[in-house]
Coordinates of C-alpha atoms in Angstrom, one line a residue:
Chain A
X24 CA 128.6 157.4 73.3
X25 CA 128.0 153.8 74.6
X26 CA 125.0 153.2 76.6
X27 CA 125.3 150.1 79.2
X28 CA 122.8 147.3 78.7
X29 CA 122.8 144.8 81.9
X30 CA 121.9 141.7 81.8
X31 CA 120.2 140.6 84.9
X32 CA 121.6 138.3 87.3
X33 CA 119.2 135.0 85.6
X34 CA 118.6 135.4 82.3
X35 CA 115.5 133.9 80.8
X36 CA 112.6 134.5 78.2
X37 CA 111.2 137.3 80.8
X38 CA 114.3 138.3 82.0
X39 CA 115.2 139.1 78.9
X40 CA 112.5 142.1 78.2
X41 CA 114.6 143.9 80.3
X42 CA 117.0 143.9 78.1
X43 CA 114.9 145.2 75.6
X44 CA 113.5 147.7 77.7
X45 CA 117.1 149.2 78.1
X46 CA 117.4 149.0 74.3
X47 CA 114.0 150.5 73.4
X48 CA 115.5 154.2 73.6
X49 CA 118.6 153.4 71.7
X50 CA 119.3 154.3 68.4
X51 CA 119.9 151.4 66.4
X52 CA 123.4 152.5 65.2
X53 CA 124.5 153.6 68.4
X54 CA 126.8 152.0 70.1
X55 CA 126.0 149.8 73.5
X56 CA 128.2 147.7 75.2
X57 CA 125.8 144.0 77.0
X58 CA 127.0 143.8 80.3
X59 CA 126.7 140.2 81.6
X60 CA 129.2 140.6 84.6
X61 CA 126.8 139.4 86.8
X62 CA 124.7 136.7 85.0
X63 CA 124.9 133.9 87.0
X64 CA 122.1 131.9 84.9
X65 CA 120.9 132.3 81.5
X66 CA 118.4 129.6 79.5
X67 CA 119.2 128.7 76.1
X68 CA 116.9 131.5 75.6
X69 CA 118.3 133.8 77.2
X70 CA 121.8 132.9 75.2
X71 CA 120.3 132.5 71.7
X72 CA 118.5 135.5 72.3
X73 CA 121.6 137.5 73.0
X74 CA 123.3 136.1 70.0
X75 CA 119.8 137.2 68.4
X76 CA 120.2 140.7 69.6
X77 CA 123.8 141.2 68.8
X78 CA 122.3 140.1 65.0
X79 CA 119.8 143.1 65.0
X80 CA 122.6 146.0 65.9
X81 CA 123.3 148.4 63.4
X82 CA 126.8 149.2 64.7
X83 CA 128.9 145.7 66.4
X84 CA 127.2 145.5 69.9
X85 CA 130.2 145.1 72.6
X86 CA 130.1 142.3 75.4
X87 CA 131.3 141.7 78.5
X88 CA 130.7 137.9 80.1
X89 CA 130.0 136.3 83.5
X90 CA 132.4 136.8 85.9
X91 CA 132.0 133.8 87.6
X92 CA 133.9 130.7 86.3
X93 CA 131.3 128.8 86.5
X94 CA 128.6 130.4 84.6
X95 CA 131.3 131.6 81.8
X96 CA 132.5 127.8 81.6
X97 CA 128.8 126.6 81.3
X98 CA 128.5 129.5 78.9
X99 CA 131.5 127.8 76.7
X100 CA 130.4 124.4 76.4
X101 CA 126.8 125.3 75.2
X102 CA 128.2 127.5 72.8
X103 CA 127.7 130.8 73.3
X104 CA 130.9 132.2 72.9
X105 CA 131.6 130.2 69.6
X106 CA 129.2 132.9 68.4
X107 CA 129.6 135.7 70.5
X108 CA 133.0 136.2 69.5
X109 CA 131.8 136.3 65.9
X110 CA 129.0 138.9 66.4
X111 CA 129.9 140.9 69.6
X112 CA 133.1 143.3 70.2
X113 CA 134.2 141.2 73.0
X114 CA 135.6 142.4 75.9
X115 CA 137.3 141.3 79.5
X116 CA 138.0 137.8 79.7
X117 CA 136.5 135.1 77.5
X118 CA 136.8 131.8 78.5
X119 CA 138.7 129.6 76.3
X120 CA 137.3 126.2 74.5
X121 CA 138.9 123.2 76.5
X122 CA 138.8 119.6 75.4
X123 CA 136.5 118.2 77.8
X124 CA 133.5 115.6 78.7
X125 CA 130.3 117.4 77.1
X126 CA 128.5 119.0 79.5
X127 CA 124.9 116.6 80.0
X128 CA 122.8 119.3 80.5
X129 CA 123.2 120.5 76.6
X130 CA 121.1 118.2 74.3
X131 CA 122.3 121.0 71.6
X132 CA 125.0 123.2 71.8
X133 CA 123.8 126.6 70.1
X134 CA 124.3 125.9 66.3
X135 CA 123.8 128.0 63.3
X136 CA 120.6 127.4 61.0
X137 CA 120.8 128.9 58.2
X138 CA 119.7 126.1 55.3
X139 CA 118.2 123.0 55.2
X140 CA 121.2 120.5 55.7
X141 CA 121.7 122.9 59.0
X142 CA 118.2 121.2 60.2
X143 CA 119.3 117.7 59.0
X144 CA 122.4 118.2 60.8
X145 CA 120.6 119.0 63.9
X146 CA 118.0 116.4 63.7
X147 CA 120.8 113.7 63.5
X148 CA 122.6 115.4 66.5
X149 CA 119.5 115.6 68.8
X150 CA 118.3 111.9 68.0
X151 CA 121.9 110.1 69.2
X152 CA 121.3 112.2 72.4
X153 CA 118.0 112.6 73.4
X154 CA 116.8 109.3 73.8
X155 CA 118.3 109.0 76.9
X156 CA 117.1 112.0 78.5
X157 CA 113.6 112.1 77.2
X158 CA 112.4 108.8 78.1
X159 CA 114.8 107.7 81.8
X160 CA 115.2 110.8 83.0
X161 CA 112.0 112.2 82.0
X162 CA 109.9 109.6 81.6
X163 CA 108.0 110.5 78.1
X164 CA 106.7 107.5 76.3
X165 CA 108.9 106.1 73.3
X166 CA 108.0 108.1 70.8
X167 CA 108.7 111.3 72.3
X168 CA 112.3 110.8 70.8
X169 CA 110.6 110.8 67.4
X170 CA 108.5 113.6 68.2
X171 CA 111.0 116.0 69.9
X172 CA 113.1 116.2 66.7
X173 CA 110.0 116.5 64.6
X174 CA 109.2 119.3 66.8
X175 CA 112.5 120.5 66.7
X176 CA 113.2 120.3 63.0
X177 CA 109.6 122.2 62.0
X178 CA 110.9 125.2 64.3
X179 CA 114.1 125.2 63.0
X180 CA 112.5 125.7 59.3
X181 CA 110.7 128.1 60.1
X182 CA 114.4 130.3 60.0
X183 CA 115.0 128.4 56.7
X184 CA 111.6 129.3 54.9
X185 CA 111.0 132.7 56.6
X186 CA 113.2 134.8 59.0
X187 CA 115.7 135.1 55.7
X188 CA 119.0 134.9 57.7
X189 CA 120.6 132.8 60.0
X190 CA 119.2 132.3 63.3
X191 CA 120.2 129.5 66.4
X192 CA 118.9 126.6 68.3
X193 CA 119.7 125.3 71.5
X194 CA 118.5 122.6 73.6
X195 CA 119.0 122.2 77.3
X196 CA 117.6 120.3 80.4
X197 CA 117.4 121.9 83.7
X198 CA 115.4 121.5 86.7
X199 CA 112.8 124.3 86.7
X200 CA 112.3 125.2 90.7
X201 CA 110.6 128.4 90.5
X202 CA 107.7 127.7 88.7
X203 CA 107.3 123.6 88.6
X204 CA 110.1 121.9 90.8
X205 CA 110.9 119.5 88.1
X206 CA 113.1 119.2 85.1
X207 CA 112.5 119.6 81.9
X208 CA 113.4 120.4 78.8
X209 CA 113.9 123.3 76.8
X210 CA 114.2 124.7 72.9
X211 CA 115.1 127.7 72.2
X212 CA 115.2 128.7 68.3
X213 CA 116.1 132.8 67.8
X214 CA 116.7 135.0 64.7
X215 CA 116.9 138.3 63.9
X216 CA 115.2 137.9 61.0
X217 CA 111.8 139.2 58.9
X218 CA 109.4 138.1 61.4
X219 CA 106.4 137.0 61.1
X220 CA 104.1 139.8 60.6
X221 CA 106.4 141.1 57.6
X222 CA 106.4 137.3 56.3
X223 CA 102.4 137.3 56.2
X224 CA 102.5 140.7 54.9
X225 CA 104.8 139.2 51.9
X226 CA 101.8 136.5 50.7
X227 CA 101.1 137.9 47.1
X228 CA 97.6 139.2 47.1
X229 CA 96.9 139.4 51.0
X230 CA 94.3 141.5 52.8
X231 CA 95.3 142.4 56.3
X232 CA 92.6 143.3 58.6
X233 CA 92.0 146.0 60.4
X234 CA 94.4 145.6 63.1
X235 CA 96.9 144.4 62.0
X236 CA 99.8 144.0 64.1
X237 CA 102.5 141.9 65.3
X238 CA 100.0 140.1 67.9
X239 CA 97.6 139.8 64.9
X240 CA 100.5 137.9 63.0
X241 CA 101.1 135.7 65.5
X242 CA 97.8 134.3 66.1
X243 CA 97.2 134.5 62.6
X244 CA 100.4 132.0 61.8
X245 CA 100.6 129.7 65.5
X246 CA 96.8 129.7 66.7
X247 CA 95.6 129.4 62.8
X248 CA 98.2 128.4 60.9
X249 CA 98.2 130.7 58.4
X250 CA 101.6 130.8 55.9
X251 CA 102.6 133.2 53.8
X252 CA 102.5 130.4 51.0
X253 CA 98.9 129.8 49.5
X254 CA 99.6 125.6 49.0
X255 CA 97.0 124.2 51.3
X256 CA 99.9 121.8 53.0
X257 CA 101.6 125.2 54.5
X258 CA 101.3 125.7 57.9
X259 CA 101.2 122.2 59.1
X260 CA 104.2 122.5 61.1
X261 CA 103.8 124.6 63.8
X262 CA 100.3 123.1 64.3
X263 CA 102.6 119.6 64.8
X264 CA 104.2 121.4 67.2
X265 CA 101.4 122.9 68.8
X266 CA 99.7 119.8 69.2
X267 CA 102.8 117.7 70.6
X268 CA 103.7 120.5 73.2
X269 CA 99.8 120.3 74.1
X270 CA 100.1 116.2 74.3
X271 CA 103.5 116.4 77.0
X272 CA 101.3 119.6 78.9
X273 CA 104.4 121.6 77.5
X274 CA 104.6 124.9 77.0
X275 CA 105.2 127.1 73.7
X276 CA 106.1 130.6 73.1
X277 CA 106.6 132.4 70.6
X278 CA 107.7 136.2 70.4
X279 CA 107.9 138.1 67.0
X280 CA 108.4 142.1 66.8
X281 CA 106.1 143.8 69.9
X282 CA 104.3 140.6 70.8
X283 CA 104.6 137.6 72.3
X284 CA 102.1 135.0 71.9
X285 CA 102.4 131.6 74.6
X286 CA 100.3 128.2 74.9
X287 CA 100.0 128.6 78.9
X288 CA 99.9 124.8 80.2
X289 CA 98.1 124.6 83.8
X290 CA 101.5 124.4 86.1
X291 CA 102.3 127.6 84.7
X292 CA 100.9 131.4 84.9
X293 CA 101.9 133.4 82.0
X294 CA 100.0 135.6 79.9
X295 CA 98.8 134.2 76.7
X296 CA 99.3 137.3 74.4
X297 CA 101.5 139.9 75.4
X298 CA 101.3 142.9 73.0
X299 CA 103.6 146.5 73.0
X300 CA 106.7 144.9 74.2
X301 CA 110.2 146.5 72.7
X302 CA 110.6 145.1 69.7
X303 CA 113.4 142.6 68.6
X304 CA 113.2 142.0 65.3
X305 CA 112.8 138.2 63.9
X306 CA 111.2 135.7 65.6
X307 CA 112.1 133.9 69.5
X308 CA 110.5 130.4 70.2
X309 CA 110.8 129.0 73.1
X310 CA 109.2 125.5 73.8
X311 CA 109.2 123.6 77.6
X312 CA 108.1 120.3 78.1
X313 CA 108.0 119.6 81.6
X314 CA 109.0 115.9 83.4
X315 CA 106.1 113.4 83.3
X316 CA 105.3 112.8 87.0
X317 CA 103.3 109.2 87.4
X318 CA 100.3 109.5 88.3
X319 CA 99.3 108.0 91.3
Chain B
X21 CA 102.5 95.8 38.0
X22 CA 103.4 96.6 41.6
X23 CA 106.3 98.5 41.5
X24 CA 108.8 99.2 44.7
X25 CA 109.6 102.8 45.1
X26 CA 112.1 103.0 48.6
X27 CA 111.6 106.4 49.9
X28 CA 115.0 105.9 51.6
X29 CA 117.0 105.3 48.7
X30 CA 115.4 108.0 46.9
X31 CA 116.4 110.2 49.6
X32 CA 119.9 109.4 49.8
X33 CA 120.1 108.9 46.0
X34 CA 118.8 112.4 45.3
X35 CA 120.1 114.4 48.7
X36 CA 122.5 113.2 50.5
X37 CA 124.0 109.4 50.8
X38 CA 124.2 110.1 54.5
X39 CA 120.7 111.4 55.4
X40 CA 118.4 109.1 57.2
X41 CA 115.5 111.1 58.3
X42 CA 113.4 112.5 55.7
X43 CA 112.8 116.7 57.1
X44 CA 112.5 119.8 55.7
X45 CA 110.7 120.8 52.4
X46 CA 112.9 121.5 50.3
X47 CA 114.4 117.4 50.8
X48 CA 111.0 116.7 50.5
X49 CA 110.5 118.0 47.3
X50 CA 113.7 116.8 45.9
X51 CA 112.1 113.4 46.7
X52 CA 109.1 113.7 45.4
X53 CA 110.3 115.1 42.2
X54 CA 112.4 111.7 42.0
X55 CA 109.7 109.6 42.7
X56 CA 107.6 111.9 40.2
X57 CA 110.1 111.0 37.4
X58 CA 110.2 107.0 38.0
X59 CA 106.5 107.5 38.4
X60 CA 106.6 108.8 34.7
X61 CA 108.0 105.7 33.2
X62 CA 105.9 103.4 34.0
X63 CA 102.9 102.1 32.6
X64 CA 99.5 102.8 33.7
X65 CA 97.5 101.6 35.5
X66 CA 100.2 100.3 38.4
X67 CA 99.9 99.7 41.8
X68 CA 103.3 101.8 43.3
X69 CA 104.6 100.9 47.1
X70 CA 106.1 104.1 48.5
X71 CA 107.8 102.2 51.4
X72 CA 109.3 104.0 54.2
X73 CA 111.4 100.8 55.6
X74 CA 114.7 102.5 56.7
X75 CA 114.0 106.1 57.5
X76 CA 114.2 107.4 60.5
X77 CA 111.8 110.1 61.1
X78 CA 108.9 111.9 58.8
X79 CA 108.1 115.8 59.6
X80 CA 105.1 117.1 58.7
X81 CA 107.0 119.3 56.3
X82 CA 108.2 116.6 54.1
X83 CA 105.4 114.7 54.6
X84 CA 103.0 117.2 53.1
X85 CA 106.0 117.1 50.0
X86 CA 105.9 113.2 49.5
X87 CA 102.7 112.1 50.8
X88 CA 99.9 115.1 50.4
X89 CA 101.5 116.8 47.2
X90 CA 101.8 113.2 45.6
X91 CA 98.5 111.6 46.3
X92 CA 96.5 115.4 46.0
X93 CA 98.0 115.3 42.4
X94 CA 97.4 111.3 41.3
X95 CA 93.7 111.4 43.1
X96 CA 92.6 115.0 42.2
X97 CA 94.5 115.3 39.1
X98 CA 92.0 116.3 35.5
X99 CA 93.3 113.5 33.8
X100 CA 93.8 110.9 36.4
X101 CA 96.6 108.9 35.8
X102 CA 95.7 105.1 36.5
X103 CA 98.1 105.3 39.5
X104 CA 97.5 103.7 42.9
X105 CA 99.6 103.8 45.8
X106 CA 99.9 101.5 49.0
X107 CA 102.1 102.8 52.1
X108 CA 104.3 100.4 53.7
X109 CA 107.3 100.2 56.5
X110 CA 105.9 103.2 58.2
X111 CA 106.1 103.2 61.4
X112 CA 103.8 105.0 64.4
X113 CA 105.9 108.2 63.8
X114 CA 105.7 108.3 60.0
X115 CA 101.6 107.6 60.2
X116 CA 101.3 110.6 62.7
X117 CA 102.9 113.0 59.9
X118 CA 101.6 111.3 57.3
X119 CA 97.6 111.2 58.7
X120 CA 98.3 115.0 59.5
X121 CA 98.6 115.8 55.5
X122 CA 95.9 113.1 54.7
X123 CA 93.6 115.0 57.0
X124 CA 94.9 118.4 55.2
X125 CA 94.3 117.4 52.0
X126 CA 91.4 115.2 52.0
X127 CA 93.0 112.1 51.3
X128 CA 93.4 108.6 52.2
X129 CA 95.4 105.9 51.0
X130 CA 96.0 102.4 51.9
X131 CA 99.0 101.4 54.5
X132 CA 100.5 97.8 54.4
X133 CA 101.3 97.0 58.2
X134 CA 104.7 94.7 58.9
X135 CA 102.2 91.5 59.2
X136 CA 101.0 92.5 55.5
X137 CA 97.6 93.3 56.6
X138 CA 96.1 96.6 54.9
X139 CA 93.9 99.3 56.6
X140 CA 92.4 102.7 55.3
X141 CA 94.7 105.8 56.7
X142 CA 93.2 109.4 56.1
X143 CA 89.8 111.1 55.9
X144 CA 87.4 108.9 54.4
X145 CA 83.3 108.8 55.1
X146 CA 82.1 106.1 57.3
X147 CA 80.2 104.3 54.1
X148 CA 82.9 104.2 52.2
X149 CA 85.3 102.9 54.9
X150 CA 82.9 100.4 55.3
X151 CA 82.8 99.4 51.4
X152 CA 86.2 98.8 50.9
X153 CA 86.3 96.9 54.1
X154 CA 84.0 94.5 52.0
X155 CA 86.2 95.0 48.9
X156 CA 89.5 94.4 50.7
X157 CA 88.0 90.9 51.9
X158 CA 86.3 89.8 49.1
X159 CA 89.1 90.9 46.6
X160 CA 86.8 91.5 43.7
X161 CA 82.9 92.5 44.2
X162 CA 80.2 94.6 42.5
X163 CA 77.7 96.9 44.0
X164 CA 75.1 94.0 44.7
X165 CA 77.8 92.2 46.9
X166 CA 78.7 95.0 48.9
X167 CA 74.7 96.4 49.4
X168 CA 74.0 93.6 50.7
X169 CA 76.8 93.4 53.3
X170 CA 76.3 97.3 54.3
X171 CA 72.3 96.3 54.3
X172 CA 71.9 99.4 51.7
X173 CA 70.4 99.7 48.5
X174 CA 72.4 98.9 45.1
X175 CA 73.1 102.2 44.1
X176 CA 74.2 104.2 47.0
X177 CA 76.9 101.2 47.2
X178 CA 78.0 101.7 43.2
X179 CA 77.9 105.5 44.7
X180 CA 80.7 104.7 47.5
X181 CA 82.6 102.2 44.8
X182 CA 82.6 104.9 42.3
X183 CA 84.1 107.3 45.0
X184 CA 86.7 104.6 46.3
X185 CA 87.7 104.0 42.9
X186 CA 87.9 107.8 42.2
X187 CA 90.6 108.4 45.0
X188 CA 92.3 105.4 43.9
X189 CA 91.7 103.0 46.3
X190 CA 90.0 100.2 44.7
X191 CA 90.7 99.8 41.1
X192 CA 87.6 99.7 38.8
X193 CA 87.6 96.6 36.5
X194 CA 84.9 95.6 34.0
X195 CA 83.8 92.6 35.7
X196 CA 83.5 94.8 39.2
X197 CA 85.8 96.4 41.9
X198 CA 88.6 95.5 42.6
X199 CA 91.0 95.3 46.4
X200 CA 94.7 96.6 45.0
X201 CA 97.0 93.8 45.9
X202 CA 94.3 91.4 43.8
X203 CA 94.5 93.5 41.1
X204 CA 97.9 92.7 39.9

């Protein structure tokens, strides 16, 4: 028997429990077919994340896209079905690649990380094109060029040194109306891999406390930057990115297992752990950094 | 001696020939493993300029690699190799990465700015900031020299030499202390 998963009509980093939700009572080697029929929006969240889940299925998950045109072509140029095709059992129609003007909105099509010239290979891409839209359009000082691919290269290793598979970036700009009226831009770096409480878990010789959960691993590795490797340099790159996404009053989240763990800026209201979610397996970060507005 | 090291063509020598920015650990311990081996041919002591003219962008991850790993080792190491190290061609970006692992570590070590003027990056106490301020513009001193200019006694001076000279950041000749570029 299949069992149905919708996606909802915007698909986002919340949005996207619901998915889970559905998934909770499935067996993992029972078929379910991802019905995206109506999905009129998704974040590069939201599409990483469904490449994510398609990773963790036992048996070949089977998809269905966006109807609209619209939405499936926007889904084409940023990549999603490059990869869907690859992971899902596709059904309906599935837009084909056209030779085309890139679309503006994608800094980073989804790509593949898997090794460490996949990071190189993405910090080159993201340097010719973010320049552009990081400091004109939204007005971050100079060096946020250099920083954003920092930023982005540290998450990206963290699939290299610890999810032990492939996961995928993406990196979009949008204009964010429901929660901050402004654009801004958006990382989105999924795998289905270990995660992080079964990569602190690995650390030869480690004691884990008495609770000891998936929320316990995430504060453990983003608020105190604990690695799984004892060499007193480990850990230093998610605090980089903590404290550039705290510097451009950005927002970070990151989402391991059962519990989701988020650096709330002031324009926005989410919780700052959420624990005894449906688990995903692997590890979904998500980082916003909003427009700079002048101040007056 | 001073001798040149260019992080850049170590990187492209040892990598890839096409890679400009210096991420991810595993590049960054490729290139500290080739600066390592050129390190181990040359005499001691030496004065070695890691220069970062012509790359891109530092991440913390390969900074830790060819900065924190490579000074941790020549400052903390039993033997202490008679190594010294000055920083140039980095850039605002590099130094953010770069003071990150310094600050991790312990460490400081001396960066050489475009205009050639040198200042102390890293975690260093006040006293001994202020002593190899002394050092750096007298080129050569002794503990009476720079207690006098710090208005403290003799001793606690040859105490914040002894501990510049011990993180490599003033060489220790016979005839006093010693700022690194005078020393060669």
């Amino acid at each position: 028997m299949t069992t149905v998963i919708t996606v909802p009509p915007s698909l986002d980093d919340h949005t996207f429990e619901q998915l889970l939700e559905q998934l909770a009572p499935v067996a993992l080697d029972q078929k379910v077919l991802v019905d995206a029929r109506h999905t009129r929006w998704a974040s590069p969240y939201g599409l990483t994340a469904l490449l994510t889940l398609a990773q963790s299925r036992g048996t070949q998950a089977a998809f269905t896209g966006p109807e609209t045109e619209e939405t499936a072509s926007y889904w084409q140029r940023a990549g999603f079905y490059r990869y869907a095709e690859e992971l899902f059992e596709m059904h309906g129609h599935v837009p084909r690649a056209r030779t085309q003007a890139a679309e503006s909105n994608v800094l980073l099509e989804i790509t593949p990380v898997a090794k460490s010239d996949d990071v190189h290979d993405v910090v080159d891409r993201i340097q010719a094109k973010a320049q552009q839209i990081l400091v004109n359009e939204l007005n971050l000082d100079p060096m946020a060029t250099m920083r954003f691919a920092m930023t982005l290269s540290e998450v990206c290793q963290n699939i290299v040194e610890h999810a032990q598979t492939m996961g995928f970036v993406a990196v979009q700009t949008y204009r964010y109306r429901q929660r901050l009226g402004r654009r801004v831009v958006v990382i989105a770096v999924c795998d289905a891999g270990i995660g992080f409480r079964r990569s602190l878990e690995s650390a030869p010789g480690r004691k884990l406390s008495d609770r000891w959960d998936d929320a316990a691993a995430l504060e453990e590795a983003v608020i105190r930057g604990v690695s799984r490797f004892r060499d007193p340099g480990r850990g230093q790159g998610l605090a980089g990115v903590r404290r550039y996404v705290g510097r451009w009053d950005g927002k970070l989240s990151v989402r391991s297992g059962t519990a989701r763990i988020s650096l709330v800026p002031p324009w926005d209201d989410d919780i700052p752990l959420r624990e005894h979610l449906s688990p995903l397996p692997g590890s979904q970060v998500q980082i916003t950094i909003p427009e700079r507005v002048p101040q007056k | 001696m001073i001798y040149h090291i260019s992080v850049s063509s170590v990187l492209r020598k040892t990598v890839c020939d096409l890679y400009t920015n210096l991420v991810t650990r595993p590049t960054g311990v490729a290139v500290r493993q080739a600066i390592e081996a050129a390190l181990a041919e040359l005499p001691e002591p030496n004065v070695t300029v890691i220069d970062f003219a012509h790359v891109k962008m530092l991440d913390f991850s390969c900074a830790d690699e060819v900065v924190g790993k490579l000074l941790d080792f020549y400052q903390n190491a039993e033997a202490q190799p008679q190594r010294y190290f000055l920083i140039r061609g980095a850039h605002d970006g590099h130094l953010e990465a770069i003071e990150a692992v310094l600050e991790r570590y312990n460490l400081a070590v001396i960066v050489q700015d475009e205009s050639g003027s040198l200042r102390l990056v890293g975690t260093l106490e006040d006293g001994a900031r202020r002593a190899w301020q002394v050092v750096k513009t007298e080129g050569r001193c002794g503990p009476l020299e720079v207690g006098r200019a710090l208005g403290a006694p003799a001793d606690a001076a040859l105490h914040l030499l002894d501990d510049l000279s011990a993180r490599r950041l003033v060489m220790r000749r016979d005839d006093g202390y010693v700022s690194l570029p005078q020393s060669v």
